[in-house]
Short mmCIF file of C-alpha atoms in Angstrom, two decimals:
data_model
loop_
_atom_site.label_atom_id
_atom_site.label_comp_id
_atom_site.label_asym_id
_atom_site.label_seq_id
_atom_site.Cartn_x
_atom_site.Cartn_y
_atom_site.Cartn_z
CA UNK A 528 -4.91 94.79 -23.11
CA UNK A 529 -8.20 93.24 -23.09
CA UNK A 530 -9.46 91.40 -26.20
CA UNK A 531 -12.87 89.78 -26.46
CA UNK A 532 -13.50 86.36 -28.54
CA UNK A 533 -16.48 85.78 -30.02
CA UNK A 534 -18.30 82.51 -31.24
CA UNK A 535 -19.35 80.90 -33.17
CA UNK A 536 -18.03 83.40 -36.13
CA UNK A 537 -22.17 82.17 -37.60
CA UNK A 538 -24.43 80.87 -36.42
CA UNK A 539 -26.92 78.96 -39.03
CA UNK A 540 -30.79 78.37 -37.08
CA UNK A 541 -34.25 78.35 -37.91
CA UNK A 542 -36.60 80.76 -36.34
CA UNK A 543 -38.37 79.69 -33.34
CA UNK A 544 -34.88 77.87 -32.26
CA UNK A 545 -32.73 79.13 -29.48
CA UNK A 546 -29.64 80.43 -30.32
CA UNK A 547 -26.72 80.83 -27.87
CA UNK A 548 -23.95 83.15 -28.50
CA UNK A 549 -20.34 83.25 -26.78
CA UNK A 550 -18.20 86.07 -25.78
CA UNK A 551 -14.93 85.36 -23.96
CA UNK A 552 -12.05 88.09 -22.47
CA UNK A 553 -8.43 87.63 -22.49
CA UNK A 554 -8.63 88.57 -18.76
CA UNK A 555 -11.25 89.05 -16.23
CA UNK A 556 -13.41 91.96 -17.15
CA UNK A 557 -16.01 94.02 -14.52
CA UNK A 558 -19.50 92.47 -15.64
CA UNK A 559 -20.86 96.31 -15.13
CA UNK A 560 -19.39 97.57 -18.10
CA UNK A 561 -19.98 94.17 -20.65
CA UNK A 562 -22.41 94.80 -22.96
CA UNK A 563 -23.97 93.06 -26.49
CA UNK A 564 -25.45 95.31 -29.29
CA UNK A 565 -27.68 93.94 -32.56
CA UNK A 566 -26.75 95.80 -36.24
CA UNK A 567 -28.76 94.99 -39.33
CA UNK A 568 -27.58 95.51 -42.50
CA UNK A 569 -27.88 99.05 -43.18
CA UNK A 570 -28.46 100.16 -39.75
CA UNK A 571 -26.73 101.38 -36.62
CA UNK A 572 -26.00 99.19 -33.61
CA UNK A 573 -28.76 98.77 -30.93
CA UNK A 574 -28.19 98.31 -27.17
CA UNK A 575 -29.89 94.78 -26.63
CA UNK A 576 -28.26 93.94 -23.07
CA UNK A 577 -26.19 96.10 -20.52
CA UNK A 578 -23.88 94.87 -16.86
CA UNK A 579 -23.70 91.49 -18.49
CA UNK A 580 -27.68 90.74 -18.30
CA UNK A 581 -30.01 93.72 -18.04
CA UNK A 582 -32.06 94.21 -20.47
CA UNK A 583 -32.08 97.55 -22.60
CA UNK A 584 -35.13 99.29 -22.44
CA UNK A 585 -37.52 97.85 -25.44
CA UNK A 586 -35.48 94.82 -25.63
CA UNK A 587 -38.02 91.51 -25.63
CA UNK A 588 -37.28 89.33 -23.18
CA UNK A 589 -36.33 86.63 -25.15
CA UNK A 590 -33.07 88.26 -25.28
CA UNK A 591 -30.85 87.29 -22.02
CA UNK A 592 -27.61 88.18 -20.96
CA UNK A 593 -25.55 85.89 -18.32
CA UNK A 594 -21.69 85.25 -17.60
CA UNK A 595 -19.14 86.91 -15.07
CA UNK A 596 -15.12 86.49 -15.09
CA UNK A 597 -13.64 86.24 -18.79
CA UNK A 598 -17.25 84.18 -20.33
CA UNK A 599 -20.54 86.07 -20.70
CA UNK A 600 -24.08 84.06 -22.96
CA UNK A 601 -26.08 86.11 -25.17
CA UNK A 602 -29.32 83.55 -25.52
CA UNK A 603 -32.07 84.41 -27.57
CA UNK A 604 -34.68 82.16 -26.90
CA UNK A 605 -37.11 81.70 -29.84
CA UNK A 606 -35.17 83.15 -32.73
CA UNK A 607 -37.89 85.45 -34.36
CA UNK A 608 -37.09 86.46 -37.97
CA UNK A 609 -36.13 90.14 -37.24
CA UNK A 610 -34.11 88.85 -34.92
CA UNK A 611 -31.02 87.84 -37.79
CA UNK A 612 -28.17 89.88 -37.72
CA UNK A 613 -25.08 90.73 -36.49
CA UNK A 614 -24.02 90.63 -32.61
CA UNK A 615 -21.26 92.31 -30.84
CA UNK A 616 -20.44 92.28 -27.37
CA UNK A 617 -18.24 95.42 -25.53
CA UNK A 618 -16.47 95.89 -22.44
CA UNK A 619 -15.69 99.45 -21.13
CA UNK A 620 -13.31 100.87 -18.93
CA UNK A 621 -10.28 98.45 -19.08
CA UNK A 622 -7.08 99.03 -21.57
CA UNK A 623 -8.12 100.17 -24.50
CA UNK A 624 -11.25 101.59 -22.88
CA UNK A 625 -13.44 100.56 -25.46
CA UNK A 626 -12.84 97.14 -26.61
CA UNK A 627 -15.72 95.14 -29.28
CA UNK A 628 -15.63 91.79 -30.03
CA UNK A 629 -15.31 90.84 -33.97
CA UNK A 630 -19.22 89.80 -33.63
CA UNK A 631 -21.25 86.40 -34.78
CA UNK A 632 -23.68 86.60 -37.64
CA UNK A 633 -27.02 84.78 -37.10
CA UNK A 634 -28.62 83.95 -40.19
CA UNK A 635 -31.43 81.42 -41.65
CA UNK B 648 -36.83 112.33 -28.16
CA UNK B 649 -33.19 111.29 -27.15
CA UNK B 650 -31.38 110.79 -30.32
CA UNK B 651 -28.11 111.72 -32.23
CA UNK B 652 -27.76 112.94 -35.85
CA UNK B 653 -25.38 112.82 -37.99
CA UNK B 654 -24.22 115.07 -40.57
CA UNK B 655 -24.43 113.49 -44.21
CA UNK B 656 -22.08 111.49 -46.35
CA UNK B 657 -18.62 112.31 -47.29
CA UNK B 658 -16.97 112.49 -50.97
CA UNK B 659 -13.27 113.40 -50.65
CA UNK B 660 -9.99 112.79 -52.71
CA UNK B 661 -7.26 111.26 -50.79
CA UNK B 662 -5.12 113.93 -48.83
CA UNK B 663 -8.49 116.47 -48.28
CA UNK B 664 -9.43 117.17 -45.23
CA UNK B 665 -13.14 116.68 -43.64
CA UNK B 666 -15.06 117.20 -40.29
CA UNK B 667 -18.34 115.46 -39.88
CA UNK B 668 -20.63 116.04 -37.03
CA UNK B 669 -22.79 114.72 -34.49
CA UNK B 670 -25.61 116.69 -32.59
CA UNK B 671 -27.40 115.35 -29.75
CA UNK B 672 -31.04 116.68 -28.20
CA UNK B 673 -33.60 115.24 -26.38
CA UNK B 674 -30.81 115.21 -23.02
CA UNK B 675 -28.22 116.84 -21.16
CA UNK B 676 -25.76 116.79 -23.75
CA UNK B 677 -22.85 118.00 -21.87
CA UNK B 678 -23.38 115.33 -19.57
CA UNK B 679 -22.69 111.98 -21.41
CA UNK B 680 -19.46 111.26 -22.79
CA UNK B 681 -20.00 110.76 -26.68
CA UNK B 682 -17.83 108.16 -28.64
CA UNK B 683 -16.86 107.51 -32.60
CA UNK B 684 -16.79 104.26 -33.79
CA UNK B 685 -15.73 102.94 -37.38
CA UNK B 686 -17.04 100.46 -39.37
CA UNK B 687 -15.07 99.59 -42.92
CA UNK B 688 -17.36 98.23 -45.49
CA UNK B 689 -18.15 94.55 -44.61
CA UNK B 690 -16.43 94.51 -41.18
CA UNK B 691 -16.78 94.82 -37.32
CA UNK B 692 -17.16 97.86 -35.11
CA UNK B 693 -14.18 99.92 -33.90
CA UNK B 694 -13.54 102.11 -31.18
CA UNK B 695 -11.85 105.34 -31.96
CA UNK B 696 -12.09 107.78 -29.76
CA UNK B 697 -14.33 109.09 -26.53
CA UNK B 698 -14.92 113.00 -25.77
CA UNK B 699 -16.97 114.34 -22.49
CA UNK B 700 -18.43 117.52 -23.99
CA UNK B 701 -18.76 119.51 -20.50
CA UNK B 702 -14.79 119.56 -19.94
CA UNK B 703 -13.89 118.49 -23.49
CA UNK B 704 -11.25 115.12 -22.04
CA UNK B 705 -11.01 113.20 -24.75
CA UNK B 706 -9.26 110.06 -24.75
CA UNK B 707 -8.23 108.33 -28.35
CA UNK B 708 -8.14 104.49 -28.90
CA UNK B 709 -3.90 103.71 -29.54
CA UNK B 710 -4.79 102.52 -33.18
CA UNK B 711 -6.36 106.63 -34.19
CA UNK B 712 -4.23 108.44 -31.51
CA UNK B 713 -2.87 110.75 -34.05
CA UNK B 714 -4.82 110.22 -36.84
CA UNK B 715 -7.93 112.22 -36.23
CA UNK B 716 -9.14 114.92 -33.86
CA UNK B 717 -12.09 114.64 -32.13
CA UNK B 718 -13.84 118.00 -30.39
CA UNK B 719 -16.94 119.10 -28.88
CA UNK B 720 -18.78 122.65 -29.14
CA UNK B 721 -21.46 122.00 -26.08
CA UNK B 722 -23.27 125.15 -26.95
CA UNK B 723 -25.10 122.95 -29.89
CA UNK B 724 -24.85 119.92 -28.38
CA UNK B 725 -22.44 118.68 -31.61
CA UNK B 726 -19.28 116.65 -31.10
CA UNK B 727 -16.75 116.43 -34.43
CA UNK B 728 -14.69 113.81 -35.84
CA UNK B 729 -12.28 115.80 -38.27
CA UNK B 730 -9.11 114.41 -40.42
CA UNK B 731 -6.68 116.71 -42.05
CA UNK B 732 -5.67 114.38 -44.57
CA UNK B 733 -7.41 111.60 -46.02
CA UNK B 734 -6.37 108.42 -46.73
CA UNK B 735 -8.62 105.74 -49.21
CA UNK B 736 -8.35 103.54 -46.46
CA UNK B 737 -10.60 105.80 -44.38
CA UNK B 738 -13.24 104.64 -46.57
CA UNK B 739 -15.56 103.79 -43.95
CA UNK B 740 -19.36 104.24 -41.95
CA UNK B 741 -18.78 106.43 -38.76
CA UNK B 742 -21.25 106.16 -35.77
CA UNK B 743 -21.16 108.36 -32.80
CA UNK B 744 -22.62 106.83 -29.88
CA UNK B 745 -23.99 108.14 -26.33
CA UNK B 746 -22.39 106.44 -23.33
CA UNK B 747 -25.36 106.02 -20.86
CA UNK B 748 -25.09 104.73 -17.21
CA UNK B 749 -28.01 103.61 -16.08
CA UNK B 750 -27.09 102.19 -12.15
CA UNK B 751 -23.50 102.33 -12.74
CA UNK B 752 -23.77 99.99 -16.02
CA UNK B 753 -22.24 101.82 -18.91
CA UNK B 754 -22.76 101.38 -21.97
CA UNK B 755 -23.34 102.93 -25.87
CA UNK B 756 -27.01 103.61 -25.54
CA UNK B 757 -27.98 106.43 -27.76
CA UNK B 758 -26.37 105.61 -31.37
CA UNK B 759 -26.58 107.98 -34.38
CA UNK B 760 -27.25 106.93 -37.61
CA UNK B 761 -23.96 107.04 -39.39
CA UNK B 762 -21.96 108.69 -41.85
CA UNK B 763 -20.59 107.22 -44.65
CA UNK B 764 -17.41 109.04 -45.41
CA UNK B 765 -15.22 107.56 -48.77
CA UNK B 766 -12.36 108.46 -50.05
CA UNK B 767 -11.20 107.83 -54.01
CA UNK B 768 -9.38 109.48 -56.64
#
């Protein structure tokens, strides 16, 4: 069964600083199906990256994706201020088939 | 437009049972498998269950295998998450979400924007 870690559980930055947020498998996952998401209060979850590191489509690029194996990055490079929320990341097509991570808060 | 939308949010009493919906336009519904997901107030995302409307194969996450039903009537483009008895602790938002493949990527691209069933005597 694959479980995903993520860290930190917050994340406390400033706009305009980079943030740089961990997600790591209990086994080696296919990068293709490893995705991270964005929820506001509120709000549904958003698509932000998709395969590990493509970007969804209206996603700014100072959202990146990177990481293969059991450890994939979500970097966001200059933190704007509608950029604090919640992030998951996802991996599909393993045991469960759907499997989210418990998600980091980034906040001010 | 590719969207989904929900149906609105859920009173009950504990042991009721409810169905809540999830349409889909703007696409080739029958073509995208369509997933629920919970959220319990204050936590995480969870993965419940996955239907592909043009066959109807559903596949349930171990943790709701047996706790809800999840169907599809493709002739409206609406997938269901029903529950034939409620419990308080399905208090809880429920997204449906489209699973898109763009270049043999998959992931939840389409998201609807949740109902909010709760359940309280």
């Amino acid at each position: 069964e694959i479980v995903l870690t993520q860290s930190p559980g917050t994340l406390s930055l400033s706009p305009g600083e980079r943030a740089t947020l961990s997600c790591r498998a209990s086994q080696t996952v296919t990068s293709s199906y490893l995705a991270w998401y964005q929820q506001k209060p509120g709000q549904a979850p958003r698509l932000l990256i998709y395969g590990a590191s493509s970007r969804a489509t209206g996603i700014p690029d100072r959202f990146s994706g990177s990481g293969s194996g059991t450890d994939f990055t979500l970097t966001i490079s200059r933190l704007e201020p509608e950029d604090f929320a919640v992030y998951y990341c996802q991996h599909y097509g393993s045991s469960p088939l759907v499997t989210f991570g418990p998600g980091t808060k980034v906040d001010i | 437009e590719v969207q989904l939308v929900q149906s609105g949010a859920e009173v009950k009493k504990p042991g009721e049972s409810l169905k809540i919906s999830c349409q889909g336009s703007g696409y080739g519904f029958y073509g995208h498998w369509i997933a629920w997901v919970r959220q319990m107030p204050g936590k995480g995302l969870e993965w419940m269950g996955i239907i592909y409307p043009d066959d109807s194969n559903t596949k349930y996450s171990p943790s709701f295998q047996g706790q809800v039903t999840i169907s599809v009537d493709k002739s409206i483009s609406t997938a269901y998450l029903q529950w034939s008895s409620l419990k308080a602790s399905d208090t809880a938002m429920y997204f449906c979400a489209r699973l898109g493949a763009e270049g043999g990527k998959e992931a939840f691209d389409i998201w609807g924007q949740g109902t909010m069933v709760t359940v309280s005597s």
